[in-house]
Short mmCIF file of C-alpha atoms in Angstrom, two decimals:
data_model
loop_
_atom_site.label_atom_id
_atom_site.label_comp_id
_atom_site.label_asym_id
_atom_site.label_seq_id
_atom_site.Cartn_x
_atom_site.Cartn_y
_atom_site.Cartn_z
CA MET A 1108 -22.83 1.61 39.53
CA PRO A 1109 -22.80 4.21 42.36
CA THR A 1110 -20.97 3.21 45.51
CA PRO A 1111 -22.75 3.30 48.90
CA SER A 1112 -20.69 6.34 49.90
CA SER A 1113 -21.62 8.25 46.72
CA LEU A 1114 -25.31 7.39 47.18
CA GLU A 1115 -25.14 8.57 50.78
CA HIS A 1116 -23.50 11.81 49.67
CA TRP A 1117 -26.18 12.35 47.02
CA TYR A 1118 -28.93 11.66 49.57
CA LEU A 1119 -27.52 14.05 52.17
CA GLU A 1120 -26.95 16.78 49.60
CA THR A 1121 -30.51 16.35 48.37
CA VAL A 1122 -32.39 16.31 51.68
CA SER A 1123 -30.33 19.21 53.02
CA GLY A 1124 -31.41 21.36 50.07
CA ARG A 1125 -27.85 21.97 48.92
CA ARG A 1126 -28.49 20.15 45.65
CA ARG A 1127 -30.61 22.38 43.41
CA GLY A 1128 -32.60 21.70 40.28
CA LEU A 1129 -35.80 19.99 39.17
CA LEU A 1130 -34.83 16.40 40.01
CA PRO A 1131 -33.63 17.14 43.56
CA SER A 1132 -36.77 19.22 44.18
CA LEU A 1133 -39.03 16.42 42.96
CA THR A 1134 -37.05 13.93 45.02
CA ARG A 1135 -37.44 16.01 48.17
CA GLY A 1136 -41.18 16.29 47.51
CA ALA A 1137 -41.54 12.52 47.10
CA LEU A 1138 -39.45 11.82 50.21
CA THR A 1139 -41.55 14.27 52.21
CA ILE A 1140 -44.72 12.39 51.29
CA VAL A 1141 -43.12 9.10 52.33
CA SER A 1142 -41.94 10.69 55.58
CA TRP A 1143 -45.57 11.43 56.52
CA GLY A 1144 -46.19 7.69 56.65
CA TYR A 1145 -43.03 7.14 58.68
CA GLY A 1146 -44.04 9.95 61.04
CA LEU A 1147 -47.49 8.43 61.48
CA GLY A 1148 -45.88 5.13 62.42
CA VAL A 1149 -43.67 6.85 65.01
CA TRP A 1150 -46.68 8.72 66.42
CA VAL A 1151 -48.70 5.51 66.76
CA ARG A 1152 -45.74 3.77 68.42
CA GLU A 1153 -45.39 6.52 71.00
CA LEU A 1154 -49.13 6.56 71.65
CA VAL A 1155 -49.23 2.81 72.22
CA TYR A 1156 -46.53 3.01 74.88
CA ALA A 1157 -47.87 6.23 76.42
CA TRP A 1158 -51.30 4.64 76.91
CA GLY A 1159 -49.78 1.45 78.30
CA LEU A 1160 -51.22 -0.75 75.56
CA ILE A 1161 -47.79 -2.37 75.34
CA ARG A 1162 -45.66 -2.53 78.46
CA PRO A 1163 -41.87 -2.70 78.10
CA LEU A 1164 -40.21 -5.71 79.67
CA ARG A 1165 -38.45 -4.92 82.93
CA VAL A 1166 -35.54 -7.17 83.87
CA PRO A 1167 -33.89 -7.38 87.31
CA ALA A 1168 -30.99 -5.14 86.32
CA ARG A 1169 -30.43 -1.44 85.77
CA VAL A 1170 -30.61 -0.44 82.10
CA ILE A 1171 -28.80 2.53 80.55
CA SER A 1172 -29.67 3.32 76.94
CA VAL A 1173 -27.28 5.21 74.67
CA GLY A 1174 -28.95 6.47 71.51
CA ASN A 1175 -29.49 9.38 69.19
CA LEU A 1176 -32.21 11.28 67.39
CA THR A 1177 -30.67 11.16 63.93
CA MET A 1178 -29.27 8.62 61.50
CA GLY A 1179 -25.52 8.29 61.33
CA GLY A 1180 -22.76 8.46 63.86
CA THR A 1181 -22.91 10.58 67.00
CA GLY A 1182 -20.30 8.73 69.03
CA LYS A 1183 -22.54 6.04 70.53
CA THR A 1184 -19.83 3.36 70.50
CA PRO A 1185 -17.22 5.45 72.38
CA ALA A 1186 -19.93 6.48 74.85
CA VAL A 1187 -20.91 2.84 75.47
CA ILE A 1188 -17.25 1.94 76.02
CA ALA A 1189 -16.76 4.85 78.42
CA LEU A 1190 -19.85 3.91 80.44
CA ALA A 1191 -18.83 0.26 80.62
CA GLU A 1192 -15.32 1.14 81.77
CA GLN A 1193 -16.71 3.57 84.34
CA HIS A 1194 -19.00 0.98 85.95
CA ARG A 1195 -17.10 -2.30 85.49
CA ALA A 1196 -15.34 -2.10 88.86
CA ARG A 1197 -18.54 -1.99 90.93
CA GLU A 1198 -21.21 -3.67 88.79
CA ARG A 1199 -21.55 -6.67 86.54
CA VAL A 1200 -21.89 -4.99 83.17
CA ALA A 1201 -23.16 -6.44 79.90
CA ILE A 1202 -23.57 -4.76 76.52
CA LEU A 1203 -26.66 -5.28 74.38
CA ILE A 1204 -26.31 -4.46 70.70
CA ARG A 1205 -28.46 -5.15 67.66
CA GLY A 1206 -25.52 -6.30 65.54
CA HIS A 1207 -25.84 -4.27 62.35
CA GLY A 1208 -23.98 -5.85 59.46
CA GLY A 1209 -23.98 -9.31 60.96
CA GLU A 1210 -25.61 -12.43 59.56
CA ARG A 1211 -27.01 -13.75 62.82
CA LEU A 1212 -29.50 -11.32 64.33
CA GLU A 1213 -32.23 -13.66 65.55
CA GLY A 1214 -32.34 -14.90 69.13
CA VAL A 1215 -29.44 -14.44 71.52
CA ASN A 1216 -25.92 -14.26 70.12
CA VAL A 1217 -23.07 -14.08 72.63
CA VAL A 1218 -20.28 -12.20 70.88
CA HIS A 1219 -18.06 -12.24 73.97
CA ASP A 1220 -18.75 -14.11 77.21
CA GLY A 1221 -16.40 -12.03 79.33
CA GLN A 1222 -13.53 -14.45 78.79
CA ARG A 1223 -13.20 -14.97 75.06
CA GLU A 1224 -14.55 -13.80 71.73
CA LEU A 1225 -17.08 -16.28 70.36
CA LEU A 1226 -18.40 -14.80 67.09
CA PRO A 1227 -16.61 -13.22 64.11
CA VAL A 1228 -17.47 -9.96 62.38
CA SER A 1229 -19.30 -11.75 59.56
CA VAL A 1230 -21.79 -13.18 62.05
CA ALA A 1231 -22.12 -10.48 64.73
CA GLY A 1232 -21.19 -7.29 62.85
CA ASP A 1233 -18.13 -5.11 63.17
CA GLU A 1234 -19.44 -2.84 65.94
CA ALA A 1235 -20.28 -5.77 68.23
CA VAL A 1236 -16.84 -7.29 67.74
CA LEU A 1237 -15.18 -3.91 68.27
CA LEU A 1238 -16.95 -3.57 71.62
CA ALA A 1239 -16.00 -7.13 72.58
CA ARG A 1240 -12.33 -6.62 71.77
CA ARG A 1241 -12.11 -3.22 73.40
CA LEU A 1242 -13.84 -4.19 76.65
CA GLY A 1243 -12.39 -7.70 76.96
CA ASP A 1244 -13.95 -8.98 80.18
CA ILE A 1245 -17.49 -7.64 79.65
CA PRO A 1246 -20.13 -9.83 77.96
CA VAL A 1247 -21.45 -8.50 74.65
CA LEU A 1248 -24.73 -9.90 73.35
CA ALA A 1249 -26.16 -9.20 69.90
CA GLY A 1250 -29.69 -9.65 68.60
CA LYS A 1251 -32.69 -7.82 67.18
CA ASP A 1252 -34.84 -8.53 70.24
CA ARG A 1253 -33.08 -6.81 73.12
CA ARG A 1254 -35.61 -8.28 75.55
CA LEU A 1255 -34.11 -11.70 74.87
CA THR A 1256 -30.50 -10.53 75.13
CA ALA A 1257 -31.29 -8.55 78.30
CA GLN A 1258 -32.81 -11.57 80.02
CA ALA A 1259 -29.93 -13.77 78.86
CA ALA A 1260 -27.37 -11.28 80.21
CA VAL A 1261 -29.03 -11.44 83.63
CA ASP A 1262 -29.63 -15.20 83.68
CA ARG A 1263 -26.35 -16.38 82.15
CA PHE A 1264 -23.88 -13.73 83.28
CA GLY A 1265 -25.49 -12.30 86.41
CA ALA A 1266 -25.47 -8.80 84.92
CA THR A 1267 -26.62 -6.00 87.21
CA LEU A 1268 -26.11 -3.20 84.66
CA LEU A 1269 -27.11 -3.46 81.01
CA ILE A 1270 -25.89 -0.87 78.54
CA LEU A 1271 -28.19 -0.74 75.54
CA ASP A 1272 -26.42 0.43 72.39
CA ASP A 1273 -28.62 2.49 70.02
CA GLY A 1274 -31.62 2.15 72.28
CA PHE A 1275 -33.52 5.44 72.00
CA GLN A 1276 -36.00 4.07 69.45
CA TYR A 1277 -36.20 0.64 71.09
CA ARG A 1278 -39.25 0.74 73.35
CA ARG A 1279 -39.74 -2.95 74.19
CA LEU A 1280 -37.24 -2.95 77.04
CA ALA A 1281 -37.75 -0.78 80.13
CA VAL A 1282 -34.91 1.73 80.51
CA ASP A 1283 -33.80 3.45 83.71
CA HIS A 1284 -31.54 6.10 82.19
CA GLN A 1285 -31.94 7.41 78.65
CA ILE A 1286 -28.82 9.09 77.23
CA VAL A 1287 -29.28 10.81 73.86
CA LEU A 1288 -26.24 12.00 71.91
CA VAL A 1289 -26.27 14.74 69.28
CA ASP A 1290 -23.81 15.80 66.62
CA ALA A 1291 -22.71 19.27 67.70
CA THR A 1292 -22.24 20.32 64.07
CA GLN A 1293 -25.77 19.22 63.07
CA PRO A 1294 -27.74 18.73 66.31
CA TRP A 1295 -31.13 18.41 64.60
CA GLY A 1296 -29.89 16.47 61.57
CA LEU A 1297 -30.41 17.38 57.93
CA GLY A 1298 -33.81 18.04 56.45
CA GLY A 1299 -36.81 16.62 58.28
CA LEU A 1300 -38.05 13.25 59.43
CA PHE A 1301 -36.70 10.19 57.60
CA PRO A 1302 -36.59 9.70 54.64
CA ALA A 1303 -37.05 13.42 53.93
CA GLY A 1304 -34.17 14.00 56.33
CA THR A 1305 -31.96 12.26 58.83
CA ARG A 1306 -34.14 12.49 61.95
CA ARG A 1307 -35.38 9.16 63.29
CA ASP A 1308 -37.78 10.86 65.70
CA PRO A 1309 -39.45 14.27 65.89
CA LEU A 1310 -37.69 16.81 68.10
CA ALA A 1311 -40.41 16.36 70.74
CA ALA A 1312 -38.91 12.93 71.46
CA PHE A 1313 -36.15 14.68 73.40
CA ALA A 1314 -38.67 14.83 76.26
CA ARG A 1315 -37.93 11.13 76.88
CA ALA A 1316 -34.22 11.77 77.36
CA ASP A 1317 -32.59 12.09 80.77
#
């Protein structure tokens, strides 16, 4: 059975066009068709927020989002750590993270309360625990709904600055500063829009970045 890493390699080689032959060509064609549906969903999402049909929640704290345009790593975690360390001396900082890889993603999950680590990797995910251990005295909250974790960070920990990890595609929370990171070796990703490529948004989405 193929390992996750080998499947990822096959996928990247296929969507990039480096893998040649009939099967890769047919696969790219099928993925392109699926990507039209994904792209339509992204377009509708942007339209809904642009027209004000859904209004993002604004909490009484400044919100900095750190995200990217593509799938995969672009250094978001080191950037979140650097921002938190830069602002911790003059603001009450809290980190909001979805908690990929963790079992408990519903509601509000306090990974670290600023004094001690409360949740293990199996529950909160490895990235959330990494942030908690690295930052130490800064609350880290995990959960799918960042509106809930944002409000909890303000109400329970008196946070004045929220750093939203992987927040570029998350539109339900009002953001004051939108930081978008790119991979310098592949700034526009491989291929096209997911799943025909590694872009999570069309390039026009850069207009939302600060």
